[in-house]
Tab-separated table of C-alpha atoms in Angstrom:
chain	number	residue	atom	x	y	z
A	19	LEU	CA	0.000	0.000	0.000
A	20	ASP	CA	1.465	3.334	-1.115
A	21	VAL	CA	0.489	6.631	0.454
A	22	VAL	CA	-0.716	8.972	-2.277
A	23	PRO	CA	0.493	12.535	-1.652
A	24	GLU	CA	-1.412	15.641	-2.667
A	25	LEU	CA	-0.726	15.404	-6.369
A	26	PRO	CA	-2.794	17.670	-8.641
A	27	TRP	CA	-2.375	17.226	-12.387
A	28	GLY	CA	-0.206	20.358	-12.491
A	29	LYS	CA	2.577	18.552	-10.633
A	30	VAL	CA	2.984	16.081	-13.502
A	31	GLY	CA	5.019	17.955	-16.094
A	32	GLY	CA	5.665	17.203	-19.746
A	33	GLN	CA	2.891	14.611	-20.163
A	34	GLU	CA	-0.102	16.613	-21.368
A	35	ALA	CA	-1.167	14.068	-24.012
A	36	ALA	CA	-1.019	11.126	-21.579
A	37	LEU	CA	-2.898	13.042	-18.884
A	38	GLN	CA	-5.645	14.036	-21.306
A	39	ALA	CA	-6.003	10.417	-22.443
A	40	ILE	CA	-6.366	9.315	-18.810
A	41	LYS	CA	-8.960	11.982	-18.098
A	42	ASP	CA	-10.945	10.841	-21.129
A	43	ALA	CA	-10.629	7.149	-20.204
A	44	ILE	CA	-11.223	7.313	-16.456
A	45	GLU	CA	-12.610	10.621	-15.267
A	46	LEU	CA	-15.367	11.058	-17.840
A	47	PRO	CA	-17.094	7.664	-17.280
A	48	LEU	CA	-17.075	8.097	-13.508
A	49	LEU	CA	-18.088	11.740	-13.407
A	50	HIS	CA	-20.735	11.546	-16.154
A	51	VAL	CA	-22.391	8.195	-15.458
A	52	ASP	CA	-25.835	9.168	-16.758
A	53	LEU	CA	-24.462	10.436	-20.050
A	54	PHE	CA	-22.499	7.244	-20.637
A	55	LYS	CA	-25.621	5.179	-19.864
A	56	LYS	CA	-27.654	7.277	-22.276
A	57	PHE	CA	-25.199	6.523	-25.079
A	58	GLN	CA	-24.840	2.899	-23.900
A	59	HIS	CA	-21.100	3.457	-23.954
A	60	ALA	CA	-19.114	0.822	-22.068
A	61	THR	CA	-16.813	2.102	-19.355
A	62	PRO	CA	-13.269	0.714	-19.303
A	63	LYS	CA	-12.021	-1.725	-16.671
A	64	GLY	CA	-8.381	-0.769	-16.763
A	65	PHE	CA	-5.602	0.764	-18.763
A	66	LEU	CA	-1.955	0.307	-19.623
A	67	LEU	CA	0.698	2.990	-19.217
A	68	TYR	CA	3.667	2.096	-21.385
A	69	GLY	CA	6.887	3.852	-22.232
A	70	PRO	CA	10.532	4.219	-21.174
A	71	PRO	CA	11.491	4.007	-17.485
A	72	GLY	CA	11.647	7.156	-15.407
A	73	CYS	CA	9.072	9.070	-17.459
A	74	GLY	CA	6.387	9.227	-14.810
A	75	LYS	CA	4.182	6.141	-15.167
A	76	THR	CA	4.014	5.583	-11.398
A	77	LEU	CA	3.617	9.312	-10.766
A	78	ILE	CA	0.751	9.442	-13.275
A	79	GLY	CA	-0.858	6.434	-11.572
A	80	LYS	CA	-0.760	8.174	-8.187
A	81	ALA	CA	-1.964	11.458	-9.682
A	82	THR	CA	-4.878	9.570	-11.222
A	83	ALA	CA	-5.787	8.079	-7.837
A	84	TYR	CA	-5.572	11.446	-6.081
A	85	ASN	CA	-7.493	13.506	-8.646
A	86	LEU	CA	-10.156	10.928	-9.419
A	87	THR	CA	-10.966	10.303	-5.756
A	88	LYS	CA	-10.995	14.048	-5.075
A	89	GLN	CA	-13.465	14.659	-7.902
A	90	LEU	CA	-15.687	11.769	-6.781
A	91	ARG	CA	-15.798	13.248	-3.268
A	92	GLU	CA	-16.829	16.609	-4.680
A	93	LYS	CA	-19.442	15.061	-6.984
A	94	THR	CA	-21.071	12.689	-4.495
A	95	GLY	CA	-20.465	14.609	-1.280
A	96	ALA	CA	-19.426	11.333	0.353
A	97	GLU	CA	-16.274	10.809	2.365
A	98	MET	CA	-13.945	8.744	0.210
A	99	THR	CA	-10.229	7.968	0.318
A	100	GLU	CA	-8.081	6.440	-2.377
A	101	TYR	CA	-6.579	3.015	-1.641
A	102	PHE	CA	-3.513	2.709	-3.880
A	103	MET	CA	-2.014	-0.785	-4.052
A	104	HIS	CA	1.373	-0.577	-5.755
A	105	VAL	CA	2.692	-3.996	-6.791
A	106	LYS	CA	5.903	-4.730	-8.667
A	107	GLY	CA	5.396	-7.657	-11.025
A	108	PRO	CA	8.475	-9.657	-9.953
A	109	GLU	CA	7.239	-9.593	-6.341
A	110	ILE	CA	4.338	-11.825	-7.370
A	111	LEU	CA	6.502	-14.467	-9.038
A	112	ASN	CA	7.054	-17.390	-6.687
A	113	LYS	CA	8.648	-20.770	-7.335
A	114	TRP	CA	6.089	-22.601	-5.177
A	115	VAL	CA	3.174	-24.076	-7.109
A	116	GLY	CA	0.019	-21.972	-6.863
A	117	GLU	CA	1.589	-19.232	-4.729
A	118	SER	CA	1.659	-16.579	-7.479
A	119	GLU	CA	-1.965	-17.315	-8.358
A	120	ARG	CA	-2.940	-16.992	-4.692
A	121	MET	CA	-1.301	-13.563	-4.501
A	122	VAL	CA	-3.232	-12.362	-7.566
A	123	ARG	CA	-6.521	-13.606	-6.087
A	124	GLU	CA	-5.763	-11.863	-2.788
A	125	LEU	CA	-4.882	-8.645	-4.605
A	126	PHE	CA	-8.263	-8.462	-6.325
A	127	ALA	CA	-10.107	-9.679	-3.210
A	128	THR	CA	-8.531	-6.904	-1.130
A	129	ALA	CA	-9.471	-4.312	-3.750
A	130	ARG	CA	-13.114	-5.446	-3.762
A	131	GLU	CA	-13.238	-5.522	0.030
A	132	LYS	CA	-11.894	-1.975	0.246
A	133	ARG	CA	-14.504	-0.828	-2.276
A	134	ARG	CA	-17.251	-2.254	-0.056
A	135	GLU	CA	-15.720	-0.357	2.865
A	136	GLY	CA	-16.091	2.917	0.954
A	137	PHE	CA	-12.560	3.345	-0.377
A	138	MET	CA	-11.739	3.954	-4.040
A	139	PRO	CA	-9.245	1.135	-4.784
A	140	PHE	CA	-6.520	1.386	-7.395
A	141	VAL	CA	-4.417	-1.652	-8.327
A	142	PHE	CA	-1.165	-0.460	-9.910
A	143	ILE	CA	1.033	-3.264	-11.284
A	144	ASP	CA	4.509	-2.106	-12.287
A	145	GLU	CA	6.712	-4.151	-14.637
A	146	ALA	CA	3.530	-5.895	-15.759
A	147	GLU	CA	5.315	-7.791	-18.526
A	148	SER	CA	7.131	-9.873	-15.886
A	149	ILE	CA	3.903	-11.565	-14.710
A	150	LEU	CA	1.560	-11.012	-17.647
A	151	GLY	CA	3.978	-11.619	-20.498
A	152	THR	CA	3.630	-13.996	-23.403
A	153	ARG	CA	4.819	-17.494	-22.590
A	154	ARG	CA	7.558	-17.287	-25.207
A	155	ALA	CA	8.849	-14.011	-23.737
A	156	SER	CA	9.513	-15.220	-20.205
A	157	ARG	CA	11.706	-17.790	-18.535
A	158	TYR	CA	8.819	-18.284	-16.078
A	159	SER	CA	6.627	-19.785	-18.800
A	160	ASN	CA	5.286	-22.524	-16.492
A	161	ILE	CA	4.034	-19.947	-13.988
A	162	LEU	CA	2.649	-17.614	-16.664
A	163	SER	CA	0.677	-20.446	-18.260
A	164	THR	CA	-1.630	-20.356	-15.221
A	165	LEU	CA	-1.057	-16.793	-13.972
A	166	VAL	CA	-2.223	-15.057	-17.160
A	167	PRO	CA	-5.557	-16.974	-17.301
A	168	MET	CA	-6.032	-16.304	-13.579
A	169	PHE	CA	-5.550	-12.562	-14.105
A	170	CYS	CA	-7.932	-12.601	-17.083
A	171	SER	CA	-10.552	-14.354	-14.960
A	172	GLU	CA	-10.238	-11.741	-12.219
A	173	MET	CA	-10.480	-8.929	-14.783
A	174	ASP	CA	-13.632	-10.497	-16.218
A	175	GLY	CA	-15.134	-10.404	-12.728
A	176	ILE	CA	-14.797	-6.622	-12.525
A	177	ASP	CA	-17.919	-4.746	-13.560
A	178	SER	CA	-16.204	-1.491	-14.526
A	179	LEU	CA	-14.242	1.381	-13.042
A	180	ASN	CA	-17.062	1.716	-10.529
A	181	ASP	CA	-15.564	-1.298	-8.713
A	182	VAL	CA	-11.784	-1.121	-9.029
A	183	VAL	CA	-9.347	0.815	-11.208
A	184	ILE	CA	-6.683	-1.460	-12.720
A	185	ILE	CA	-3.510	0.239	-13.971
A	186	LEU	CA	-0.686	-1.698	-15.612
A	187	ALA	CA	2.710	-0.113	-16.260
A	188	SER	CA	5.403	-1.504	-18.532
A	189	ASN	CA	8.601	-0.563	-20.344
A	190	ARG	CA	7.953	-3.347	-22.873
A	191	ALA	CA	4.280	-3.471	-23.766
A	192	ASP	CA	5.131	-5.730	-26.719
A	193	LEU	CA	5.910	-8.543	-24.254
A	194	ILE	CA	2.501	-8.495	-22.535
A	195	ASP	CA	0.151	-11.332	-23.467
A	196	PRO	CA	-2.498	-10.161	-25.993
A	197	ALA	CA	-5.181	-11.872	-23.890
A	198	ILE	CA	-4.588	-9.235	-21.208
A	199	LEU	CA	-4.755	-6.309	-23.613
A	200	ARG	CA	-7.872	-7.277	-25.533
A	201	PRO	CA	-10.978	-5.042	-25.338
A	202	GLY	CA	-13.060	-5.787	-22.271
A	203	ARG	CA	-10.013	-6.145	-20.017
A	204	ILE	CA	-7.307	-3.530	-20.406
A	205	ASP	CA	-9.365	-1.224	-22.606
A	206	ARG	CA	-6.968	1.709	-23.004
A	207	LYS	CA	-3.297	1.789	-23.918
A	208	ILE	CA	-1.691	5.133	-23.112
A	209	LYS	CA	1.826	6.009	-24.239
A	210	VAL	CA	3.985	7.885	-21.729
A	211	ASN	CA	6.644	9.554	-23.853
A	212	ARG	CA	9.934	11.101	-22.927
A	213	PRO	CA	9.498	14.861	-22.488
A	214	ASN	CA	10.238	17.025	-25.506
A	215	LYS	CA	11.974	20.374	-25.186
A	216	GLN	CA	8.921	22.195	-23.848
A	217	GLY	CA	8.072	19.253	-21.615
A	218	ALA	CA	11.593	19.314	-20.158
A	219	ARG	CA	11.192	23.022	-19.382
A	220	ASP	CA	7.935	22.302	-17.589
A	221	VAL	CA	9.483	19.521	-15.494
A	222	TYR	CA	12.549	21.606	-14.581
A	223	ARG	CA	10.245	24.389	-13.400
A	224	ILE	CA	8.479	21.952	-11.087
A	225	TYR	CA	11.799	21.191	-9.372
A	226	LEU	CA	13.536	24.579	-9.731
A	227	THR	CA	11.110	26.547	-7.596
A	228	ASP	CA	11.320	30.284	-6.967
A	229	ASP	CA	12.092	29.828	-3.263
A	230	LEU	CA	15.411	28.040	-3.856
A	231	PRO	CA	18.655	30.052	-3.494
A	232	TYR	CA	20.147	31.026	-6.853
A	233	ASP	CA	23.425	32.658	-7.824
A	234	GLY	CA	23.320	36.420	-7.316
A	235	ALA	CA	24.189	37.102	-10.947
A	236	LEU	CA	20.887	35.562	-12.043
A	237	ALA	CA	18.848	38.084	-10.075
A	238	LYS	CA	20.371	40.917	-12.102
A	239	GLU	CA	19.087	39.411	-15.350
A	240	ALA	CA	15.383	39.947	-14.635
A	241	ASP	CA	12.953	42.024	-12.593
A	242	ASN	CA	12.050	39.184	-10.241
A	243	VAL	CA	13.184	35.721	-9.179
A	244	GLY	CA	10.518	33.915	-11.187
A	245	ALA	CA	11.550	35.579	-14.436
A	246	ALA	CA	15.237	34.922	-13.686
A	247	VAL	CA	14.572	31.213	-13.103
A	248	GLU	CA	12.541	31.054	-16.327
A	249	GLN	CA	15.516	32.460	-18.232
A	250	LEU	CA	17.889	30.042	-16.480
A	251	VAL	CA	15.730	27.057	-17.416
A	252	GLU	CA	15.317	28.318	-20.989
A	253	ARG	CA	19.084	28.634	-21.538
A	254	PHE	CA	19.901	25.356	-19.830
A	255	VAL	CA	17.322	23.335	-21.767
A	256	ASP	CA	18.540	24.889	-25.041
A	257	TRP	CA	22.068	23.814	-24.085
A	258	GLN	CA	20.875	20.359	-23.060
A	259	PHE	CA	18.986	19.721	-26.323
A	260	ALA	CA	21.724	21.059	-28.620
A	261	LYS	CA	22.913	18.492	-31.193
A	262	ARG	CA	26.571	18.811	-30.224
A	263	GLU	CA	29.203	16.138	-30.618
A	264	GLU	CA	29.568	15.576	-26.867
A	265	ASN	CA	25.816	15.055	-26.574
A	266	LYS	CA	25.831	12.016	-28.853
A	267	PHE	CA	24.888	8.996	-26.768
A	268	LEU	CA	23.749	5.959	-28.782
A	269	GLU	CA	24.061	4.621	-32.305
A	270	VAL	CA	21.099	2.465	-33.348
A	271	THR	CA	21.520	0.039	-36.254
A	272	LEU	CA	18.199	-0.833	-37.899
A	273	ARG	CA	17.306	-3.973	-39.808
A	274	SER	CA	17.314	-1.951	-43.028
A	275	GLY	CA	21.000	-1.203	-42.448
A	276	ARG	CA	20.429	2.462	-41.633
A	277	LYS	CA	22.164	3.871	-38.565
A	278	GLU	CA	20.641	6.585	-36.416
A	279	THR	CA	22.294	8.654	-33.698
A	280	LEU	CA	20.493	9.364	-30.445
A	281	TYR	CA	21.585	12.315	-28.328
A	282	ARG	CA	21.441	12.628	-24.560
A	283	SER	CA	18.271	14.681	-24.836
A	284	ASP	CA	16.609	11.774	-26.673
A	285	LEU	CA	16.860	9.745	-23.460
A	286	ILE	CA	15.817	12.461	-21.027
A	287	SER	CA	13.173	11.585	-18.452
A	288	GLY	CA	11.482	13.102	-15.451
A	289	ALA	CA	13.632	10.932	-13.175
A	290	ILE	CA	16.825	12.194	-14.825
A	291	ILE	CA	15.662	15.805	-14.547
A	292	ALA	CA	14.909	15.364	-10.835
A	293	SER	CA	18.354	13.837	-10.295
A	294	VAL	CA	20.088	16.614	-12.258
A	295	VAL	CA	18.471	19.245	-10.040
A	296	GLU	CA	19.461	17.354	-6.870
A	297	ARG	CA	23.065	17.097	-8.067
A	298	ALA	CA	23.110	20.826	-8.841
A	299	LYS	CA	21.795	21.606	-5.349
A	300	ALA	CA	24.547	19.446	-3.826
A	301	MET	CA	27.205	21.358	-5.790
A	302	ALA	CA	25.831	24.699	-4.587
A	303	ILE	CA	25.754	23.474	-0.978
A	304	LYS	CA	29.373	22.254	-1.115
A	305	ARG	CA	30.446	25.574	-2.633
A	306	ALA	CA	28.657	27.485	0.146
A	307	ILE	CA	30.422	25.363	2.774
A	308	ALA	CA	33.815	25.867	1.116
A	309	THR	CA	33.477	29.639	0.646
A	310	GLN	CA	31.492	30.388	3.819
A	311	GLN	CA	29.440	32.817	1.735
A	312	GLU	CA	25.927	33.117	0.411
A	313	GLU	CA	25.785	30.837	-2.603
A	314	GLY	CA	23.079	29.646	-4.948
A	315	ILE	CA	22.467	27.366	-7.909
A	316	ARG	CA	24.368	28.353	-11.055
A	317	GLU	CA	23.815	27.433	-14.661
A	318	THR	CA	27.159	25.610	-14.659
A	319	ASP	CA	25.944	23.511	-11.708
A	320	LEU	CA	23.102	22.247	-13.875
A	321	GLN	CA	25.433	21.600	-16.812
A	322	LEU	CA	27.896	19.657	-14.675
A	323	ALA	CA	25.066	17.712	-13.048
A	324	PHE	CA	23.578	16.840	-16.435
A	325	ASN	CA	26.962	15.626	-17.693
A	326	ALA	CA	27.568	13.548	-14.558
A	327	GLU	CA	24.123	11.958	-14.798
A	328	TYR	CA	25.045	10.419	-18.145
A	329	THR	CA	28.767	9.718	-17.727
A	330	GLU	CA	28.372	7.900	-14.399
A	331	ASN	CA	25.996	5.493	-16.131
A	332	ASP	CA	23.980	4.652	-13.003
A	333	ILE	CA	20.679	4.820	-14.849
A	334	PHE	CA	21.767	3.133	-18.068
A	335	PRO	CA	22.870	-0.445	-18.791
A	336	ALA	CA	26.556	-1.018	-18.102
A	337	THR	CA	26.872	-3.311	-21.135
A	338	ASP	CA	26.275	-3.061	-24.873
A	339	VAL	CA	23.642	-5.826	-24.787
A	340	THR	CA	20.887	-4.741	-27.170
A	341	GLU	CA	18.098	-6.344	-25.114
A	342	ASP	CA	18.992	-4.162	-22.116
A	343	TRP	CA	18.864	-0.943	-24.142
A	344	LEU	CA	15.584	-1.773	-25.903
A	345	LYS	CA	13.731	-0.892	-22.696
A	346	LEU	CA	15.041	2.662	-22.926
A	347	ILE	CA	14.580	3.683	-26.556
A	348	ASP	CA	11.394	4.320	-28.477
A	349	TYR	CA	11.978	1.872	-31.324
A	350	ASP	CA	10.121	-1.211	-32.497
A	351	PRO	CA	12.295	-4.059	-31.094
A	352	GLU	CA	11.740	-6.067	-34.284
A	353	ASN	CA	13.461	-3.359	-36.348
A	354	VAL	CA	16.574	-2.966	-34.173
A	355	VAL	CA	19.671	-5.055	-34.884
A	356	LYS	CA	22.228	-3.408	-32.627
A	357	ILE	CA	22.581	-0.558	-30.139
A	358	THR	CA	26.039	0.869	-29.496
A	359	PRO	CA	26.793	3.521	-26.838
A	360	VAL	CA	28.771	6.499	-28.139
A	361	ARG	CA	31.453	7.877	-25.840
A	362	PRO	CA	33.066	10.894	-27.522
A	363	LEU	CA	35.864	12.872	-25.932
A	364	ALA	CA	34.737	16.117	-24.392
A	365	ASP	CA	35.687	19.256	-26.304
A	366	ALA	CA	37.828	22.051	-24.925
A	367	ARG	CA	34.809	24.050	-23.812
A	368	TRP	CA	33.444	21.147	-21.755
A	369	ARG	CA	36.834	20.498	-20.180
A	370	ALA	CA	36.964	24.160	-19.224
A	371	ILE	CA	33.625	24.234	-17.402
A	372	SER	CA	34.089	20.779	-15.874
A	373	GLY	CA	36.765	22.251	-13.626
A	374	VAL	CA	34.240	24.581	-11.991
A	375	ILE	CA	33.009	23.418	-8.581
């Protein structure tokens, strides 16, 4: 059970299309029941969030739980609290016969019980492909041969979103068994993309708030702190998305023989942005301790943090194994032959700023 914080839609940056799709799929049927009955339009039972890791699938799931429950409270006037069950797929896998199936049954039974108690239950299954994958795609094929039908049976027992909201999340939707994704079970498939340039700006502004300490030089660039931070984010994101040699990150070889270059910005995510900001804060804190003076976040702090996030390789596969990288790039796995990391030498300009602490 995960505690859902106060999470209005505005705190989920760079995912406008995904959020709108969720509102259409979940909010409308629950908030306009009579209209849906009038049109005899079936309400969905669940939906799949798919896309690269770190792009906000779990955050979107929690935001859905918070906002939907809040709107239901306002509409009905009844006291209602969200009950968000966050399950990682591999946690369900168990070598003992029948144990995984028992856990799935208990998961749905708990959700139904909580609904009877007046809660609004949400079942969020992360890494769904690990327990609901095609038999050929998993080394646990013996378990999946009974687990997938069990899950389908439980889904068939759900009336609609009025009972339980089922949310699946996956980096590899292509590995999920088609029986799970057919209409009548997981009715909506919603792509959670990596943020584009404007999306990255929006996410940075969520983390780079006006009340943080910034370098004094920034304050001289605008009339107020908010405008100065906007300019800082604008310049930094332009720098981050520039197609420079040192920003090259991956070379993708396609089945047609064509090779495509992916830059660091092509693999940006909300998780990376959050980590970049935290690294930049740490640099500013260490500088303040060393100088014993008022210090704040600088643009070079963000640049150094961004560079470190990619060169330290904590969030990316440590090998060149194509299967590992396929989870991170937005390509059809059937069309990719090879993925090769690019590690260019930094240019003189980068070496110059990398010495700044």
